[in-house]
JSON list of C-alpha atoms and ligand atoms in Angstrom, two decimals:
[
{"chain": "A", "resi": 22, "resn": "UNK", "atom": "CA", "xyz": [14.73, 18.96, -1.41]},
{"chain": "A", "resi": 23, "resn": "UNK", "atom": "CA", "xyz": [11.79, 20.07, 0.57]},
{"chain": "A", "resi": 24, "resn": "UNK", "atom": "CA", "xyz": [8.72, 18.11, 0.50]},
{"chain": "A", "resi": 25, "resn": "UNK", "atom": "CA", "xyz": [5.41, 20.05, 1.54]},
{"chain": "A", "resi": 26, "resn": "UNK", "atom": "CA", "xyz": [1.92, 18.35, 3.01]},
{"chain": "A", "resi": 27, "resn": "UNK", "atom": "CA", "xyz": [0.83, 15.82, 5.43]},
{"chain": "A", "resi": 28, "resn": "UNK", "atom": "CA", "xyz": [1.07, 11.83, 5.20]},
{"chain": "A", "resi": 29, "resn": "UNK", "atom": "CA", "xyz": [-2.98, 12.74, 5.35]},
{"chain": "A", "resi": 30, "resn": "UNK", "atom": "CA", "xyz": [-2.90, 14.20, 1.80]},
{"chain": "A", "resi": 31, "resn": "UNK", "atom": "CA", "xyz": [-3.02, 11.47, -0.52]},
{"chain": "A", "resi": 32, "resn": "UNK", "atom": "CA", "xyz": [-1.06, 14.04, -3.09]},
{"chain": "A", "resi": 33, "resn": "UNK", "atom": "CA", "xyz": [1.67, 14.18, -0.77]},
{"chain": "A", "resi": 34, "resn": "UNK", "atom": "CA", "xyz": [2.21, 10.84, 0.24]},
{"chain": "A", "resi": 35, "resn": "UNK", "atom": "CA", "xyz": [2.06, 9.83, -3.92]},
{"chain": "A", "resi": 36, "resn": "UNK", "atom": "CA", "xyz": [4.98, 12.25, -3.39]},
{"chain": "A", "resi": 37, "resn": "UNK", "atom": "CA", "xyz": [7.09, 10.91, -0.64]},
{"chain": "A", "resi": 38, "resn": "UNK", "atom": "CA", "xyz": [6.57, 7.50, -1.85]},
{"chain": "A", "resi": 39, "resn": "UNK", "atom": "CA", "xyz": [8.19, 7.87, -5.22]},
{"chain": "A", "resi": 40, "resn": "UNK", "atom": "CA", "xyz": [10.96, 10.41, -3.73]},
{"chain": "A", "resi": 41, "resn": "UNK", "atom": "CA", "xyz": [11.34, 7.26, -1.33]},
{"chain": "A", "resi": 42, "resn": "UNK", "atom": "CA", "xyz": [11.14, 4.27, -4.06]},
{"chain": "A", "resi": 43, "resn": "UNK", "atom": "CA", "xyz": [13.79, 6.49, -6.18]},
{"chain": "A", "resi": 44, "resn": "UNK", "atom": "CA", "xyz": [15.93, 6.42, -2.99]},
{"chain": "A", "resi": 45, "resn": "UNK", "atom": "CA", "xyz": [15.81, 11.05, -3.69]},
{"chain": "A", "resi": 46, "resn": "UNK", "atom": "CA", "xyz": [17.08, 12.35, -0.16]},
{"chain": "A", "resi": 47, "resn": "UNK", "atom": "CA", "xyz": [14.14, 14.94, 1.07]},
{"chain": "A", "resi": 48, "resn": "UNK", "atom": "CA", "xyz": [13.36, 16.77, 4.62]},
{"chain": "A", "resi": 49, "resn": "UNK", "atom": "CA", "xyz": [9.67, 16.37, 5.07]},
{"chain": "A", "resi": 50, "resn": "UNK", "atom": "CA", "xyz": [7.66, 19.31, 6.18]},
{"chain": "A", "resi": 51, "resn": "UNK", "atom": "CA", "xyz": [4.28, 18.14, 7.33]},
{"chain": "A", "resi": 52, "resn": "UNK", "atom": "CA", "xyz": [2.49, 21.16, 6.97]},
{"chain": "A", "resi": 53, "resn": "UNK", "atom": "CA", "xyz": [-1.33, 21.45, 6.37]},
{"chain": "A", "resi": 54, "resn": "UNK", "atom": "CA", "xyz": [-3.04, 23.41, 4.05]},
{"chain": "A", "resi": 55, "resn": "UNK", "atom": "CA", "xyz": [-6.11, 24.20, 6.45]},
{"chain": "A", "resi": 56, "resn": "UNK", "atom": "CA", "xyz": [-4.87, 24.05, 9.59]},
{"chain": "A", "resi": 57, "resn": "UNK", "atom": "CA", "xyz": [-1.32, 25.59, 8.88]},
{"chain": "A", "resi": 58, "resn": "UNK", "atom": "CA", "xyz": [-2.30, 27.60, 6.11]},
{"chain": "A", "resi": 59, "resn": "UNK", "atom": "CA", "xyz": [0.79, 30.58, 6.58]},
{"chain": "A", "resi": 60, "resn": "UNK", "atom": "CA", "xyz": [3.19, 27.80, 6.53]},
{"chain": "A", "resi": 61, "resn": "UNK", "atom": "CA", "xyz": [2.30, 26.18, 3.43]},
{"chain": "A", "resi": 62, "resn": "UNK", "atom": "CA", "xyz": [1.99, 29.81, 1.89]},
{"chain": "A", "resi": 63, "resn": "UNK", "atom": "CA", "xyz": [5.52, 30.28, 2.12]},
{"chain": "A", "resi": 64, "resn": "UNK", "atom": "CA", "xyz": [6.03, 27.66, -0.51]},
{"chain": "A", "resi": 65, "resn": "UNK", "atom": "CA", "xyz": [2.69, 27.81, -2.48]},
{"chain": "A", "resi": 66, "resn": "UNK", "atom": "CA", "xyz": [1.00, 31.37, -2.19]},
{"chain": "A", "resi": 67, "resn": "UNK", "atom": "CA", "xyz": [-2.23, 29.02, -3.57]},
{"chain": "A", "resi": 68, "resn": "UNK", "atom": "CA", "xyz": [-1.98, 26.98, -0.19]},
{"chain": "A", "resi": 69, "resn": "UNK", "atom": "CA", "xyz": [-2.25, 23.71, -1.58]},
{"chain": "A", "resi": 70, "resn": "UNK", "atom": "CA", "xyz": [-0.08, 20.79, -0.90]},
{"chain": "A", "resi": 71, "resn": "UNK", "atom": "CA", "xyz": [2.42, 19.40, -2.23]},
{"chain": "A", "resi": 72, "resn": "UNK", "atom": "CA", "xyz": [4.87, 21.28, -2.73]},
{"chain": "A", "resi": 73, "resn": "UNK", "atom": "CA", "xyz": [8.26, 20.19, -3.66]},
{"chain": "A", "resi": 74, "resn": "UNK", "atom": "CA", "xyz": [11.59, 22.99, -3.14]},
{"chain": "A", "resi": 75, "resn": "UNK", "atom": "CA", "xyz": [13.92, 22.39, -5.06]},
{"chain": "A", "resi": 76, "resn": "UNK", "atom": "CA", "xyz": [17.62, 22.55, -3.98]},
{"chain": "A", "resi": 77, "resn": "UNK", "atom": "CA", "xyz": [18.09, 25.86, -5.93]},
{"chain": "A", "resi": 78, "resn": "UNK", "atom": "CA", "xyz": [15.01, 27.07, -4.21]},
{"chain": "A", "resi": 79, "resn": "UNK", "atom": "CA", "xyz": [12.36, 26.58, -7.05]},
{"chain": "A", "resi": 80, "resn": "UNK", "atom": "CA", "xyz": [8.90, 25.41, -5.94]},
{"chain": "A", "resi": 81, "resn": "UNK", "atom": "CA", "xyz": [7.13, 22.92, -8.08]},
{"chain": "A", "resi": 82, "resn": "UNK", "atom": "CA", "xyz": [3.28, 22.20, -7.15]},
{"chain": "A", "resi": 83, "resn": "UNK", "atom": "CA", "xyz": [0.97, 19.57, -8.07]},
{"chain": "A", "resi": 84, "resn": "UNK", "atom": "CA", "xyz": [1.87, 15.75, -8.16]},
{"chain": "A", "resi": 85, "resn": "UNK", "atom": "CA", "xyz": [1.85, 14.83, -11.55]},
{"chain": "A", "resi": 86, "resn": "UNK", "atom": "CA", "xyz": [4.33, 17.83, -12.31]},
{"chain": "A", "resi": 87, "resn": "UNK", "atom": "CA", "xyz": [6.89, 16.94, -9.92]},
{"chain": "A", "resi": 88, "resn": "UNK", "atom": "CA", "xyz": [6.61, 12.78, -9.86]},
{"chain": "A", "resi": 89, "resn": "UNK", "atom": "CA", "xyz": [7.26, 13.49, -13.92]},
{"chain": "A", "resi": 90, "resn": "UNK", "atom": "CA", "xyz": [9.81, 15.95, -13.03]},
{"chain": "A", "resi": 91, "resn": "UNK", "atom": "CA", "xyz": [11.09, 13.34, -10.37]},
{"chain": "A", "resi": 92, "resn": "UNK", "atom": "CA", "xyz": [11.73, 10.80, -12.73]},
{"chain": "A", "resi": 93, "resn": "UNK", "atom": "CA", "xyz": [13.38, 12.66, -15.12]},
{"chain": "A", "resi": 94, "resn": "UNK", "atom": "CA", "xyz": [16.59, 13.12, -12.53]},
{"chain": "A", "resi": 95, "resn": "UNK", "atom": "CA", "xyz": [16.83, 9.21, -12.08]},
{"chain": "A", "resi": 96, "resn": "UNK", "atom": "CA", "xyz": [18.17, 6.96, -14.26]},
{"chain": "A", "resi": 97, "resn": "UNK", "atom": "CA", "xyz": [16.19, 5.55, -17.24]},
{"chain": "A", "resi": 98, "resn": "UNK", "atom": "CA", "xyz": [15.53, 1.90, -15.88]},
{"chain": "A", "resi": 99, "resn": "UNK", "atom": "CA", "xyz": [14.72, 3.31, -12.16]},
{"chain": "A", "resi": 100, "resn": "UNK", "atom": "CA", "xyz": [11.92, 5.47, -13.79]},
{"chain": "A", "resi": 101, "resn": "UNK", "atom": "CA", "xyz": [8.14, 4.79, -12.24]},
{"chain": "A", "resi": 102, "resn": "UNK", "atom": "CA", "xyz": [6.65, 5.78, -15.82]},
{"chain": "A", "resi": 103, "resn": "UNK", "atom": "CA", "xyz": [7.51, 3.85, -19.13]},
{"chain": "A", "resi": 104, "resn": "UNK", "atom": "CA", "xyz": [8.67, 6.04, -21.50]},
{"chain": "A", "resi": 105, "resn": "UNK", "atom": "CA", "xyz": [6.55, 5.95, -24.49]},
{"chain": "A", "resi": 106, "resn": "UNK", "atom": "CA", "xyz": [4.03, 3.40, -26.15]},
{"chain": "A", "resi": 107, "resn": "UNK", "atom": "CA", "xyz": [0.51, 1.11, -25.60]},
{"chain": "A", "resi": 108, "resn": "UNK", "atom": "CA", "xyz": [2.59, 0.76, -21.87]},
{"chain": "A", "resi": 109, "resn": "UNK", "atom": "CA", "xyz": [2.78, 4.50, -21.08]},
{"chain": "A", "resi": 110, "resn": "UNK", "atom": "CA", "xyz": [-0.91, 5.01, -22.56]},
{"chain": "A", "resi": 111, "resn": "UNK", "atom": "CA", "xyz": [-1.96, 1.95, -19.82]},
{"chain": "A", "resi": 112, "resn": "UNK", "atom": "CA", "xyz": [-0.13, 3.41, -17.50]},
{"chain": "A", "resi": 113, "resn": "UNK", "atom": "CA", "xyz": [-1.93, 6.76, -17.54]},
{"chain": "A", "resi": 114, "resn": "UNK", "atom": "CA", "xyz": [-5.19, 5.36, -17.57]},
{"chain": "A", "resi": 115, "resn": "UNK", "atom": "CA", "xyz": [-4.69, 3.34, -14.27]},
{"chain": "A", "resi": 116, "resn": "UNK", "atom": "CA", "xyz": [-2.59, 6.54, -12.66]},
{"chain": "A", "resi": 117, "resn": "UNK", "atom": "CA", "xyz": [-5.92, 8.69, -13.97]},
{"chain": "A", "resi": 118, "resn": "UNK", "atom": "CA", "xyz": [-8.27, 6.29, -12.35]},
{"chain": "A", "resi": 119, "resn": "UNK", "atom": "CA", "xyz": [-6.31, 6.10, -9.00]},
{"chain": "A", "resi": 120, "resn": "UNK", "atom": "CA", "xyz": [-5.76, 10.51, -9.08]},
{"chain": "A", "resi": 121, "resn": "UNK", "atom": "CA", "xyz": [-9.85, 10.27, -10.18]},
{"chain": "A", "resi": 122, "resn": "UNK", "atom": "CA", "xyz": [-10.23, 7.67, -7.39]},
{"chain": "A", "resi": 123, "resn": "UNK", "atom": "CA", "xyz": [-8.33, 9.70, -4.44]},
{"chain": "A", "resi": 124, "resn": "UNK", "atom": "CA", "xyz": [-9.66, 13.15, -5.75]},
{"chain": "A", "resi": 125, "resn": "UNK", "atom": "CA", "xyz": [-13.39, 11.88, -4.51]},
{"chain": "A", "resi": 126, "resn": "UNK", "atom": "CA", "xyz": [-12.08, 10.76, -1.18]},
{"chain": "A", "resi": 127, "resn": "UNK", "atom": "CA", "xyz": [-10.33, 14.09, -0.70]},
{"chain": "A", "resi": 128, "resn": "UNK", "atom": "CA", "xyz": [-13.85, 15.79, -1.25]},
{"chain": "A", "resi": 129, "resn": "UNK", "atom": "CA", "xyz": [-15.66, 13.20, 0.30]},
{"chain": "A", "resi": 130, "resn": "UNK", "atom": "CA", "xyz": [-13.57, 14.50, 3.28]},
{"chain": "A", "resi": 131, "resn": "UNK", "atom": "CA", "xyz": [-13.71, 17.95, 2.56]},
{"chain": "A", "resi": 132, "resn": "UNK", "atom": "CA", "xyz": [-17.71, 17.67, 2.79]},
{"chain": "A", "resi": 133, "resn": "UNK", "atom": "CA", "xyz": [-17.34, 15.89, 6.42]},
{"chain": "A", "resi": 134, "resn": "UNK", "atom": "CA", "xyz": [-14.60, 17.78, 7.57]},
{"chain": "A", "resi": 135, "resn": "UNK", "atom": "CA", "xyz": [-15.68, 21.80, 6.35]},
{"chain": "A", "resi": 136, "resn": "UNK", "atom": "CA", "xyz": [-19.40, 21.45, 6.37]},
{"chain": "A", "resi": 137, "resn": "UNK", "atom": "CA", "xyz": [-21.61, 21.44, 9.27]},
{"chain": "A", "resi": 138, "resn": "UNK", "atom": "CA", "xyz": [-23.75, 18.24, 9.24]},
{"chain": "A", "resi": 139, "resn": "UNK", "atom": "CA", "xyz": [-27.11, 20.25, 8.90]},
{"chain": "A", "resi": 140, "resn": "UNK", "atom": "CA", "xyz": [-26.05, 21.88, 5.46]},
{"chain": "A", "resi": 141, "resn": "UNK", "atom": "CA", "xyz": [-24.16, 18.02, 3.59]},
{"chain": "A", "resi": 142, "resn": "UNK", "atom": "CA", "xyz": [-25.55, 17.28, 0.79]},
{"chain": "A", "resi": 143, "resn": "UNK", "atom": "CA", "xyz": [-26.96, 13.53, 1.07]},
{"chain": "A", "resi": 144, "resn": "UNK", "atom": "CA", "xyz": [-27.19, 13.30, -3.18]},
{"chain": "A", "resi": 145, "resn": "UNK", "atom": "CA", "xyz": [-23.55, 15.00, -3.41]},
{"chain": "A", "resi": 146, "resn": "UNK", "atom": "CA", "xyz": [-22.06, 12.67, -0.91]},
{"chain": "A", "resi": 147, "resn": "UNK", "atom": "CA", "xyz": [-24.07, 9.47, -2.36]},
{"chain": "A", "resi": 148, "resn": "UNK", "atom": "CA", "xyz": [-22.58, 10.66, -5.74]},
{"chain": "A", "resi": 149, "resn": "UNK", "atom": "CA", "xyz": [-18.78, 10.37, -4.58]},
{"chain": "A", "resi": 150, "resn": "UNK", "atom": "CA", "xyz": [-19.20, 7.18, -2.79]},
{"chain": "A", "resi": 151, "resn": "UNK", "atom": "CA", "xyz": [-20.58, 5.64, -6.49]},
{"chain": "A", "resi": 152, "resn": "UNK", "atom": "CA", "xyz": [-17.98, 7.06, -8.55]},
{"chain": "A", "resi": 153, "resn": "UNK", "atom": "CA", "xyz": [-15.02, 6.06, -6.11]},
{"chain": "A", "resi": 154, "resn": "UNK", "atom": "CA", "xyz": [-16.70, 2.66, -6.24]},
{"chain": "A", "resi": 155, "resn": "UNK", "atom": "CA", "xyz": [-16.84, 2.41, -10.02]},
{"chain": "A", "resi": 156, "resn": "UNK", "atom": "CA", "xyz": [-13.05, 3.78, -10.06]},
{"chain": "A", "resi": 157, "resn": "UNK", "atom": "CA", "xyz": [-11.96, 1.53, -7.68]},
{"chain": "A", "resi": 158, "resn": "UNK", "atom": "CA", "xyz": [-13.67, -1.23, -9.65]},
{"chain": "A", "resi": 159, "resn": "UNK", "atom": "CA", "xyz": [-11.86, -0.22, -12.96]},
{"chain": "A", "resi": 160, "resn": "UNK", "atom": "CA", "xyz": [-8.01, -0.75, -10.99]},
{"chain": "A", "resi": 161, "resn": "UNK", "atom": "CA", "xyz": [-9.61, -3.74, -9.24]},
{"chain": "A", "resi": 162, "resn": "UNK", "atom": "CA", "xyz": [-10.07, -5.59, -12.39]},
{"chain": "A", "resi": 163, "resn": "UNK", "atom": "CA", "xyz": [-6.94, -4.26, -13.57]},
{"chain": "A", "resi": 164, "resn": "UNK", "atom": "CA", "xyz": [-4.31, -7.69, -13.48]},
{"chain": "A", "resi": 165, "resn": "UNK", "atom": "CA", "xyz": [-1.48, -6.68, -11.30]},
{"chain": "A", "resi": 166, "resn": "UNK", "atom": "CA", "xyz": [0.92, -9.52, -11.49]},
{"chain": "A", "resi": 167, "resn": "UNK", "atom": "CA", "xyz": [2.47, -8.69, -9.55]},
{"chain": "A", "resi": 168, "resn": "UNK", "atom": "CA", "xyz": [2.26, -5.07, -10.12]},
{"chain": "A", "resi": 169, "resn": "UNK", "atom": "CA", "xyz": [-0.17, -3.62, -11.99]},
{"chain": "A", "resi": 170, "resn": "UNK", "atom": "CA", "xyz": [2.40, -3.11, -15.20]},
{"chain": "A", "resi": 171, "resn": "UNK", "atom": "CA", "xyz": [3.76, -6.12, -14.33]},
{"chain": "A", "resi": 172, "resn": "UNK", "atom": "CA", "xyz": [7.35, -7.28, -13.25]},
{"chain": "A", "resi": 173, "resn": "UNK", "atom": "CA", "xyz": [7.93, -3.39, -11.69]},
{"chain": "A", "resi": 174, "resn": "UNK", "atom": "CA", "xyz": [6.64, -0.97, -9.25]},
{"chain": "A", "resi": 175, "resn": "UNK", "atom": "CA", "xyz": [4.78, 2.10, -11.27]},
{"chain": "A", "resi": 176, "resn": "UNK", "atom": "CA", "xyz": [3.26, 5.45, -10.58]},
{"chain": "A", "resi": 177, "resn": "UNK", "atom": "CA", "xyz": [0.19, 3.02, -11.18]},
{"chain": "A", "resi": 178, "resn": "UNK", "atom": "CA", "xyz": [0.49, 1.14, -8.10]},
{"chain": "A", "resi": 179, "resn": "UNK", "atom": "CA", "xyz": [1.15, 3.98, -5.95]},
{"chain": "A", "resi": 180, "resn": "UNK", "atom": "CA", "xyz": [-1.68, 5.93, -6.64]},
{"chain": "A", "resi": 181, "resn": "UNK", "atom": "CA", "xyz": [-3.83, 3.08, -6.29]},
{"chain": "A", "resi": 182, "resn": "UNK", "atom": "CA", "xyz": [-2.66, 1.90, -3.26]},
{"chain": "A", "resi": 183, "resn": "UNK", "atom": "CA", "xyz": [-2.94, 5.22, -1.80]},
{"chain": "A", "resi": 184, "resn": "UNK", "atom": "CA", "xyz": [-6.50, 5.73, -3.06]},
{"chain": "A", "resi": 185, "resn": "UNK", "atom": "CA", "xyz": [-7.24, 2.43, -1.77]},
{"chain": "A", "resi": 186, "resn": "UNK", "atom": "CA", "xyz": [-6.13, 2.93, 1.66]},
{"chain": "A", "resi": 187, "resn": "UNK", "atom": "CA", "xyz": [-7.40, 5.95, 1.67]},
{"chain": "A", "resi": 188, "resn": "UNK", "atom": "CA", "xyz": [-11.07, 4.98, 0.87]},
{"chain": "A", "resi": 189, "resn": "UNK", "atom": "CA", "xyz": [-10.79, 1.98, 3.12]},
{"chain": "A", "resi": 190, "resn": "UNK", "atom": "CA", "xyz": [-9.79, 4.92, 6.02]},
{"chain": "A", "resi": 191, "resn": "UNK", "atom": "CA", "xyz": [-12.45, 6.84, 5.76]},
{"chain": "A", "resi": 192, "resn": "UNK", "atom": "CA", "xyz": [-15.57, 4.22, 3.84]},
{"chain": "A", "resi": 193, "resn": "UNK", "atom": "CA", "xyz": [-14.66, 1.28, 5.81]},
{"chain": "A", "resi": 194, "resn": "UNK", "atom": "CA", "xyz": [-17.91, -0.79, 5.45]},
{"chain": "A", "resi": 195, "resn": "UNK", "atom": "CA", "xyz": [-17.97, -0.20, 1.34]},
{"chain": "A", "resi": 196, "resn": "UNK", "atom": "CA", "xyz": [-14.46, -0.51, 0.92]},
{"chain": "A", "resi": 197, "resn": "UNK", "atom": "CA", "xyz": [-12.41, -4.02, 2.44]},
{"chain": "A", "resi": 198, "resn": "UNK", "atom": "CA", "xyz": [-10.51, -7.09, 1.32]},
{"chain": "A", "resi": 199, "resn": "UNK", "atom": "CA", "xyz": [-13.70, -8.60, 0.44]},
{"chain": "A", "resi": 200, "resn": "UNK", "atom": "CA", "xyz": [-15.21, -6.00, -1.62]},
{"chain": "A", "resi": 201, "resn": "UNK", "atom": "CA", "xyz": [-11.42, -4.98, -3.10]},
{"chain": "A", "resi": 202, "resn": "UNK", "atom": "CA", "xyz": [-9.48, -8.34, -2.97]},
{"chain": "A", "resi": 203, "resn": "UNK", "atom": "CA", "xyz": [-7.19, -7.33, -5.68]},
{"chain": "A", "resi": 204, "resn": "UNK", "atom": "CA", "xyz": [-6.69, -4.21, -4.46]},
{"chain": "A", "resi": 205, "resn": "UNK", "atom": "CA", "xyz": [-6.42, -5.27, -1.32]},
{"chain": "A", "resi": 206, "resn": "UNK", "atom": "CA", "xyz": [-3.34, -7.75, -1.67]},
{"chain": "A", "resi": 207, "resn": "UNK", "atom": "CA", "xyz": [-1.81, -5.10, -3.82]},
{"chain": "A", "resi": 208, "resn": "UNK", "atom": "CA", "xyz": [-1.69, -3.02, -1.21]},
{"chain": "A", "resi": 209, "resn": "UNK", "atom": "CA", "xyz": [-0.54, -5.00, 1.32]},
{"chain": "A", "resi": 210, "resn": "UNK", "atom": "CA", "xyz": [2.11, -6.47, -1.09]},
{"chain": "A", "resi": 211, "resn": "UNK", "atom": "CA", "xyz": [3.19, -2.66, -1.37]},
{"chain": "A", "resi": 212, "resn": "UNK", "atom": "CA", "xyz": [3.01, -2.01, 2.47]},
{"chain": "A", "resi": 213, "resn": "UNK", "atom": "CA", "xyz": [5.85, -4.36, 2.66]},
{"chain": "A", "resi": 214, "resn": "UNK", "atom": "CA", "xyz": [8.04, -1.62, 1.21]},
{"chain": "A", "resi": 215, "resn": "UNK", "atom": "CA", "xyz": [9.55, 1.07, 3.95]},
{"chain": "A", "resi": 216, "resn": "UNK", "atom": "CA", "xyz": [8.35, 3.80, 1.04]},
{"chain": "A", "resi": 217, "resn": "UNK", "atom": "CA", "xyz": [4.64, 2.85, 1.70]},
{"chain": "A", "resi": 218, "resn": "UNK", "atom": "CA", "xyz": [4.39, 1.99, 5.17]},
{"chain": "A", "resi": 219, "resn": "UNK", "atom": "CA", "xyz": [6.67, 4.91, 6.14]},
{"chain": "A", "resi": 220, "resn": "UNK", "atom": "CA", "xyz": [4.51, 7.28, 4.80]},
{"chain": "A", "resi": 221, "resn": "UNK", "atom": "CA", "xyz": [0.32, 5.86, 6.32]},
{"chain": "A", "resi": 222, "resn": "UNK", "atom": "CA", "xyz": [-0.82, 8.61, 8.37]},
{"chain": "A", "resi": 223, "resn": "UNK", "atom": "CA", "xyz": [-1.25, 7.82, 11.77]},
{"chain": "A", "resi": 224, "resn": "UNK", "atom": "CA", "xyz": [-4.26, 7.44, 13.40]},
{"chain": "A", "resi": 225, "resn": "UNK", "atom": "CA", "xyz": [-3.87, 10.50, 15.66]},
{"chain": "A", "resi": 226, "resn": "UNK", "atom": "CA", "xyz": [-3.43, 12.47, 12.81]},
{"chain": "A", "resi": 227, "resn": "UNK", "atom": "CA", "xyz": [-6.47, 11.12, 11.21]},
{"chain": "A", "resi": 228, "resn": "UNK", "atom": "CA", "xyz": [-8.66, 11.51, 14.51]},
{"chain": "A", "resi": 229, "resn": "UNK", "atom": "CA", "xyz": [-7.22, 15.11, 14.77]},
{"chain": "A", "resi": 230, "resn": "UNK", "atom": "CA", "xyz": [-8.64, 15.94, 11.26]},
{"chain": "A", "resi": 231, "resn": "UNK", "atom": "CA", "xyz": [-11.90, 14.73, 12.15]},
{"chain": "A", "resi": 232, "resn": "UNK", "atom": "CA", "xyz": [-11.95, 12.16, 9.17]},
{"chain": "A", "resi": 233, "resn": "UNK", "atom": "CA", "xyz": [-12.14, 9.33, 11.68]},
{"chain": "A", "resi": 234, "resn": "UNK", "atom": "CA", "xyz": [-13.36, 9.19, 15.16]},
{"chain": "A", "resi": 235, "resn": "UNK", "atom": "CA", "xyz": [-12.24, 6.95, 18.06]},
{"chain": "A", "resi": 236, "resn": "UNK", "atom": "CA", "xyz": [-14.28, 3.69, 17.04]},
{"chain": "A", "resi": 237, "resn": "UNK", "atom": "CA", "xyz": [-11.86, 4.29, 13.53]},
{"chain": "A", "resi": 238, "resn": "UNK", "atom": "CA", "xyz": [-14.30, 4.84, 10.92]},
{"chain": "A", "resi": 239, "resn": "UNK", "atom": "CA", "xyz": [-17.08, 6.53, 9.59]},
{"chain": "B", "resi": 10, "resn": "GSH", "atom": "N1", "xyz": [-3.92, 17.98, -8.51]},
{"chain": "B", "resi": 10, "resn": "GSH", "atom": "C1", "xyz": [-3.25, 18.31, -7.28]},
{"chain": "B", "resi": 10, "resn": "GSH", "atom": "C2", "xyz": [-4.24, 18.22, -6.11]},
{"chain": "B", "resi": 10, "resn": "GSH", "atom": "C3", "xyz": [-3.64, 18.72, -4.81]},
{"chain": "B", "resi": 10, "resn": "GSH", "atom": "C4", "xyz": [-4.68, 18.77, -3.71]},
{"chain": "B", "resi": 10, "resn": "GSH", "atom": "O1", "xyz": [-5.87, 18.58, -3.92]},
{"chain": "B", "resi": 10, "resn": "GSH", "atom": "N2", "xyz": [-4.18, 19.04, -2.50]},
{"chain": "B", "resi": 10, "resn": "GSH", "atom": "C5", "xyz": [-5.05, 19.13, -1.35]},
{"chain": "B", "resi": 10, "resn": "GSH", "atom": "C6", "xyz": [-4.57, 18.22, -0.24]},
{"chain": "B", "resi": 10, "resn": "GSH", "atom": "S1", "xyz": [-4.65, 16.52, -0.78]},
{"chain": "B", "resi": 10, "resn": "GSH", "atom": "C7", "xyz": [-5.01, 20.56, -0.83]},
{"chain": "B", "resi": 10, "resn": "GSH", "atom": "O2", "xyz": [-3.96, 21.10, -0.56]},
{"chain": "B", "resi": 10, "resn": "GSH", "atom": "N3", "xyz": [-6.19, 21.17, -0.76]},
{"chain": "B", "resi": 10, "resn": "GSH", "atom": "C8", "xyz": [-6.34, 22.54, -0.36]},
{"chain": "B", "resi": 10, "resn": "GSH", "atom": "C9", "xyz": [-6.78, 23.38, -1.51]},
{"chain": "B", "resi": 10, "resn": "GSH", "atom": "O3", "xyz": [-6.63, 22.99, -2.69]},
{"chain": "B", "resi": 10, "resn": "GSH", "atom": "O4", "xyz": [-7.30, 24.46, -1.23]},
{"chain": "B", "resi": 10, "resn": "GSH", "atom": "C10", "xyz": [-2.06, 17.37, -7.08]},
{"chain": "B", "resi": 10, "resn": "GSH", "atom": "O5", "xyz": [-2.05, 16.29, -7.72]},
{"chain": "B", "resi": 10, "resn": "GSH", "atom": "O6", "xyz": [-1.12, 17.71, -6.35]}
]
């Protein structure tokens, strides 16, 4: 399999982290939807990342598709996703809130990274910094003991992590261990797994996007 997008894109690394957790052999193409656009084409004529090829050559797009396609290959008890019940319907909400969470971090980005400072929109911005905090809030009070579902790893804890980290990347003074302490020894709990920490964009990668700048943080 072929995986599609940068460590950067939250999307993608929800991606290589399950491929990773469910031990799925992959060759990682890092390519970037804006600054590699032809590349990513090739696999997604919408640009967008990821993208998973398949070993017959099929293309799947968008996360939730192939992490539920993903765990229909493995095994029933290796599975990030319970199957069916009040678990599965918990699950969902706490994978919505962490997709909800990361989607306004994306376009917080988006609005620092594509618009010219003279033309951002102070109420727009202000906007996605309160609803990422009142997501974030929602998984923070959510128990996770030790994961968020309990004894195992989910598709909940990886999507909050990432949103986590990635807020705490680019919000740094709203978003810490001592706003988030929940969230913030769940992710560090996580971090201890090669999955997560093989997959945190590097700083030069995060510089080069413009996201951060050398004093790390905006
Ligand atoms: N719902 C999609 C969102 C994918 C997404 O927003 N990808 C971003 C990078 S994180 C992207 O490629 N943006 C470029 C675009 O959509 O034009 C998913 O879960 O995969």
């Amino acid at each position: 399999m072929k995986l599609v997008g940068p460590w950067i894109s939250g999307y993608t690394r929800r991606v290589g982290i399950t491929l990773n957790l469910l031990q799925i052999p992959f060759e990682h193409l890092a390519h970037h939807a804006y600054r590699e656009p032809e590349r990513v084409r090739v696999f997604n004529p919408m640009v967008r990342v990821p993208a998973l090829q398949l070993d017959d050559g099929q293309v799947l797009i968008d996360s939730h598709a192939i992490v539920d396609y993903l765990d229909s290959i493995v095994p029933a008890d290796q599975r990030l996703m319970p199957a069916s019940g009040p678990e599965r319907v918990h699950a969902m909400q706490l994978v919505g809130y962490g997709c909800a969470c990361y989607d306004k971090v994306a376009r917080y980005c988006d609005e620092l990274m594509l618009r010219p400072e003279a033309h951002r929109l102070a109420h727009l911005q202000a906007g996605f910094r309160e609803q990422l905090q009142s997501g974030l809030r929602v998984l923070e009070a959510a128990h996770a003991d030790p994961w968020l579902l309990g004894s195992r790893i989910s598709q909940a804890d990886i999507m909050a992590v990432v949103a986590f980290q990635s807020a705490s990347v680019v919000l740094p003074r709203l978003f810490h261990s001592e706003s988030f302490p929940q969230l913030a020894a769940l992710t560090q709990q996580a971090m201890q797994y090669t999955a997560f920490s093989s997959t945190l964009p590097d700083l030069e990668e995060l510089q080069a996007s413009g996201l951060i700048d050398a004093n790390h943080g905006v």
